[in-house]
Amino acid sequence: GENVEQHPSTLSVQEGDSAVIKCTYSDSASNYFPWYKQELGKRPQLIIDIRSNVGEKKDQRIAVTLNKTAKHFSLHITETQPEDSAVYFCAAAMYALNFGKGTSLLVTP
Amino acid sequence: NAGVTQTPKFRVLKTGQSMTLLCAQDMNHEYMYWYRQDPGMGLRLIHYSVGEGTTAKGEVPDGYNVSRLKKQNFLLGLESAAPSQTSVYFCASSYGQLNTEAFFGQGTRLTVV
């Protein structure tokens, strides 16, 4: 089955800095790569996604890049704010969403 | 439009007891999933369904059974609960094509003592 590795497990940045989270996947048939944000005690919610026919996608301060040849994709958050503090999960999907173990992001004022 | 609703929100079970977690969605989604979330382990797929009457095993299916008798409902059963099944359980659903957003329920916190 699909195996998704996510790094780092924790990330601390100062407000205004950029944050980058990286994921790799094992199944070359995977064609959908979403990113979810989970605040403490809440359900995961989609923040951005990318499909296999696209190399990059941007939505305001967040962007995702995909390298299908290397089987890795990354989340970039620019101009971080304290409300960006949360756990972020990447996932890869062909028949079902398989998640990485998550990155706990802390943005300090 | 309630989205994805899980019942119950909290439950404490004794070892060996059985229970069923209910997931209901009102978005006419074809795909439904059950995940468990444990500290440091992310979201692990237990079982999923790609349509009414179908189910498939995920990464950690042992000790769980599922049924999808109606399109809007996906049930997760624990026949004989074990302490290792203490976790937060999330249900999710998405449209028929896999590459679309999955919406999550609010979670069920289950403790097995």
Coordinates of C-alpha atoms in Angstrom, one line a residue:
Chain A
G1 CA 0.0 0.0 0.0
E2 CA 0.9 3.7 -0.1
N3 CA 3.4 4.9 2.4
V4 CA 3.6 8.7 3.1
E5 CA 6.6 10.1 5.0
Q6 CA 6.4 13.6 6.4
H7 CA 9.1 15.9 7.8
P8 CA 9.7 17.6 10.1
S9 CA 7.5 16.3 12.9
T10 CA 7.8 19.7 14.7
L11 CA 8.6 23.1 13.4
S12 CA 8.9 26.4 15.2
V13 CA 9.2 29.7 13.3
Q14 CA 8.9 33.4 14.2
E15 CA 5.9 35.4 13.0
G16 CA 6.5 36.6 9.5
D17 CA 9.0 33.9 8.6
S18 CA 8.3 31.1 6.1
A19 CA 7.5 27.5 6.9
V20 CA 8.1 24.5 4.7
I21 CA 6.9 20.9 5.3
K22 CA 7.9 18.1 3.0
C23 CA 6.4 14.7 2.2
T24 CA 7.4 11.7 0.1
Y25 CA 5.1 8.9 -1.1
S26 CA 5.8 5.5 -2.4
D27 CA 3.0 4.6 -4.9
S28 CA 3.7 6.1 -8.3
A29 CA 0.0 5.6 -9.1
S30 CA -1.1 8.2 -6.5
N31 CA -2.7 11.2 -8.2
Y32 CA -4.1 13.4 -5.6
F33 CA -2.1 15.2 -2.8
P34 CA -4.1 17.3 -0.3
W35 CA -2.9 19.1 2.8
Y36 CA -5.0 19.3 6.0
K37 CA -4.8 21.6 9.0
Q38 CA -5.9 20.4 12.4
E39 CA -6.3 22.8 15.3
L40 CA -6.3 21.4 18.8
G41 CA -9.4 19.4 19.5
K42 CA -10.8 20.0 16.1
R43 CA -11.3 18.0 12.9
P44 CA -8.8 18.1 10.0
Q45 CA -9.8 20.6 7.3
L46 CA -8.5 20.9 3.8
I47 CA -6.3 23.9 3.1
I48 CA -4.9 23.2 -0.3
D49 CA -4.6 20.3 -2.7
I50 CA -2.8 19.4 -5.9
R51 CA -3.4 16.9 -8.6
S52 CA -0.8 14.9 -10.5
N53 CA -1.0 16.9 -13.7
V54 CA 0.0 20.1 -11.9
G55 CA 3.4 21.1 -10.6
E56 CA 2.5 24.0 -8.4
K57 CA -0.5 25.6 -6.9
K58 CA -0.8 28.7 -4.8
D59 CA -3.6 30.2 -2.7
Q60 CA -2.7 33.5 -1.0
R61 CA 0.0 32.7 1.6
I62 CA 0.1 29.0 1.0
A63 CA 1.5 27.0 -1.9
V64 CA 2.1 23.4 -2.7
T65 CA 4.7 22.0 -5.1
L66 CA 4.7 18.4 -6.6
N67 CA 7.6 16.5 -8.1
K68 CA 6.1 13.3 -9.5
T69 CA 9.5 12.0 -10.7
A70 CA 11.0 12.2 -7.3
K71 CA 7.6 11.4 -5.6
H72 CA 7.7 14.2 -3.2
F73 CA 5.5 17.3 -2.5
S74 CA 5.9 20.3 -0.2
L75 CA 3.7 22.8 1.6
H76 CA 5.0 26.4 1.8
I77 CA 3.5 29.0 4.1
T78 CA 4.8 32.5 3.8
E79 CA 4.4 35.4 6.2
T80 CA 3.4 33.1 9.0
Q81 CA 0.9 34.3 11.6
P82 CA 0.2 32.9 15.1
E83 CA -3.1 31.5 13.9
D84 CA -1.2 29.3 11.5
S85 CA -0.1 27.3 14.6
A86 CA -1.6 23.8 14.2
V87 CA -0.8 20.3 13.1
Y88 CA -0.5 19.9 9.3
F89 CA -1.0 16.6 7.5
C90 CA -0.1 15.7 4.0
A91 CA -1.8 12.8 2.2
A92 CA -1.5 10.9 -1.1
A93 CA -4.3 9.1 -2.7
M94 CA -5.1 6.6 -5.5
Y95 CA -8.0 4.6 -4.0
A96 CA -8.0 6.1 -0.4
L97 CA -6.3 9.0 1.4
N98 CA -3.2 7.9 3.1
F99 CA -1.8 10.4 5.6
G100 CA 1.6 11.3 6.8
K101 CA 2.2 11.5 10.6
G102 CA 1.8 15.2 10.8
T103 CA 3.9 18.3 11.5
S104 CA 3.2 20.4 14.6
L105 CA 3.8 24.0 13.5
L106 CA 4.3 26.7 16.2
V107 CA 4.4 30.4 15.1
T108 CA 5.7 32.6 17.9
P109 CA 5.0 36.4 17.9
Chain B
N1 CA -26.7 20.8 5.6
A2 CA -24.9 19.2 8.6
G3 CA -22.0 17.7 6.6
V4 CA -20.5 14.7 8.4
T5 CA -21.9 13.7 11.8
Q6 CA -20.4 11.1 14.1
T7 CA -22.3 9.4 17.0
P8 CA -21.3 9.3 19.8
K9 CA -18.8 12.0 20.6
F10 CA -17.3 10.3 23.6
R11 CA -17.5 6.7 25.0
V12 CA -15.8 4.6 27.7
L13 CA -15.9 0.9 27.2
K14 CA -14.7 -2.0 29.3
T15 CA -12.4 -4.6 27.7
G16 CA -14.4 -7.1 25.8
Q17 CA -17.4 -5.0 25.3
S18 CA -18.8 -4.2 21.8
M19 CA -20.0 -1.0 20.3
T20 CA -20.9 0.6 17.0
L21 CA -19.8 4.1 15.8
L22 CA -22.2 5.7 13.4
C23 CA -21.1 8.1 10.6
A24 CA -23.8 10.0 8.6
Q25 CA -23.3 12.4 5.7
D26 CA -25.8 14.5 3.9
M27 CA -23.7 15.5 0.9
N28 CA -24.5 12.5 -1.3
H29 CA -20.9 11.4 -1.2
E30 CA -19.9 8.1 -2.7
Y31 CA -16.7 7.5 -0.7
M32 CA -16.6 7.2 3.1
Y33 CA -13.7 6.4 5.4
W34 CA -12.9 5.5 9.0
Y35 CA -9.6 6.7 10.5
R36 CA -8.1 6.5 13.9
Q37 CA -5.8 9.1 15.3
D38 CA -3.2 8.4 18.0
P39 CA -0.4 10.8 19.2
G40 CA 2.5 10.8 16.9
M41 CA 0.9 8.4 14.5
G42 CA -1.1 10.7 12.3
L43 CA -4.4 9.5 10.7
R44 CA -4.4 5.8 10.0
L45 CA -7.0 4.3 7.6
I46 CA -9.1 1.5 9.2
H47 CA -11.7 0.7 6.4
Y48 CA -13.2 2.6 3.6
S49 CA -16.1 2.3 1.2
V50 CA -16.4 3.5 -2.4
G51 CA -20.1 3.1 -2.6
E52 CA -23.3 1.7 -1.0
G53 CA -22.8 -2.0 -0.2
T54 CA -19.0 -2.0 -0.7
T55 CA -16.2 -1.9 1.9
A56 CA -12.4 -2.4 1.8
K57 CA -9.6 -2.8 4.3
G58 CA -7.2 0.0 5.1
E59 CA -3.9 0.1 6.9
V60 CA -5.1 -1.1 10.3
P61 CA -8.4 -3.1 9.9
D62 CA -7.8 -5.8 12.6
G63 CA -10.4 -5.8 15.4
Y64 CA -12.9 -3.6 13.4
N65 CA -15.7 -4.4 11.0
V66 CA -17.7 -2.0 8.9
S67 CA -21.0 -1.8 6.9
R68 CA -22.4 0.5 4.3
L69 CA -26.0 -0.5 3.9
K70 CA -27.1 3.0 3.0
K71 CA -25.2 5.5 1.0
Q72 CA -25.4 8.1 3.7
N73 CA -24.2 5.9 6.6
F74 CA -21.0 4.1 7.4
L75 CA -20.8 2.1 10.6
L76 CA -17.7 1.0 12.4
G77 CA -18.0 -1.9 14.8
L78 CA -15.8 -3.1 17.6
E79 CA -16.8 -6.7 18.5
S80 CA -14.5 -7.1 21.5
A81 CA -12.9 -3.9 22.5
A82 CA -9.2 -3.9 23.6
P83 CA -7.2 -1.1 25.4
S84 CA -5.1 -0.8 22.2
Q85 CA -8.3 0.6 20.5
T86 CA -8.3 3.6 22.7
S87 CA -8.1 6.4 20.2
V88 CA -9.9 9.3 18.5
Y89 CA -11.9 8.0 15.6
F90 CA -12.7 10.2 12.6
C91 CA -15.1 9.5 9.8
A92 CA -14.7 11.3 6.4
S93 CA -16.5 11.4 3.1
S94 CA -15.8 12.6 -0.4
Y95 CA -17.4 12.6 -3.9
G96 CA -17.2 9.7 -6.2
Q97 CA -13.9 10.6 -7.8
L98 CA -11.0 10.1 -5.4
N99 CA -9.3 13.4 -6.1
T100 CA -11.7 15.6 -4.3
E101 CA -11.8 17.1 -0.8
A102 CA -12.6 14.7 2.0
F103 CA -14.8 16.2 4.7
F104 CA -14.3 15.0 8.3
G105 CA -16.7 14.5 11.1
Q106 CA -16.0 16.0 14.6
G107 CA -14.4 12.8 15.9
T108 CA -15.3 10.2 18.6
R109 CA -13.0 9.9 21.6
L110 CA -13.1 6.2 22.7
T111 CA -11.4 5.0 25.8
V112 CA -11.2 1.2 26.5
V113 CA -10.4 0.4 30.2

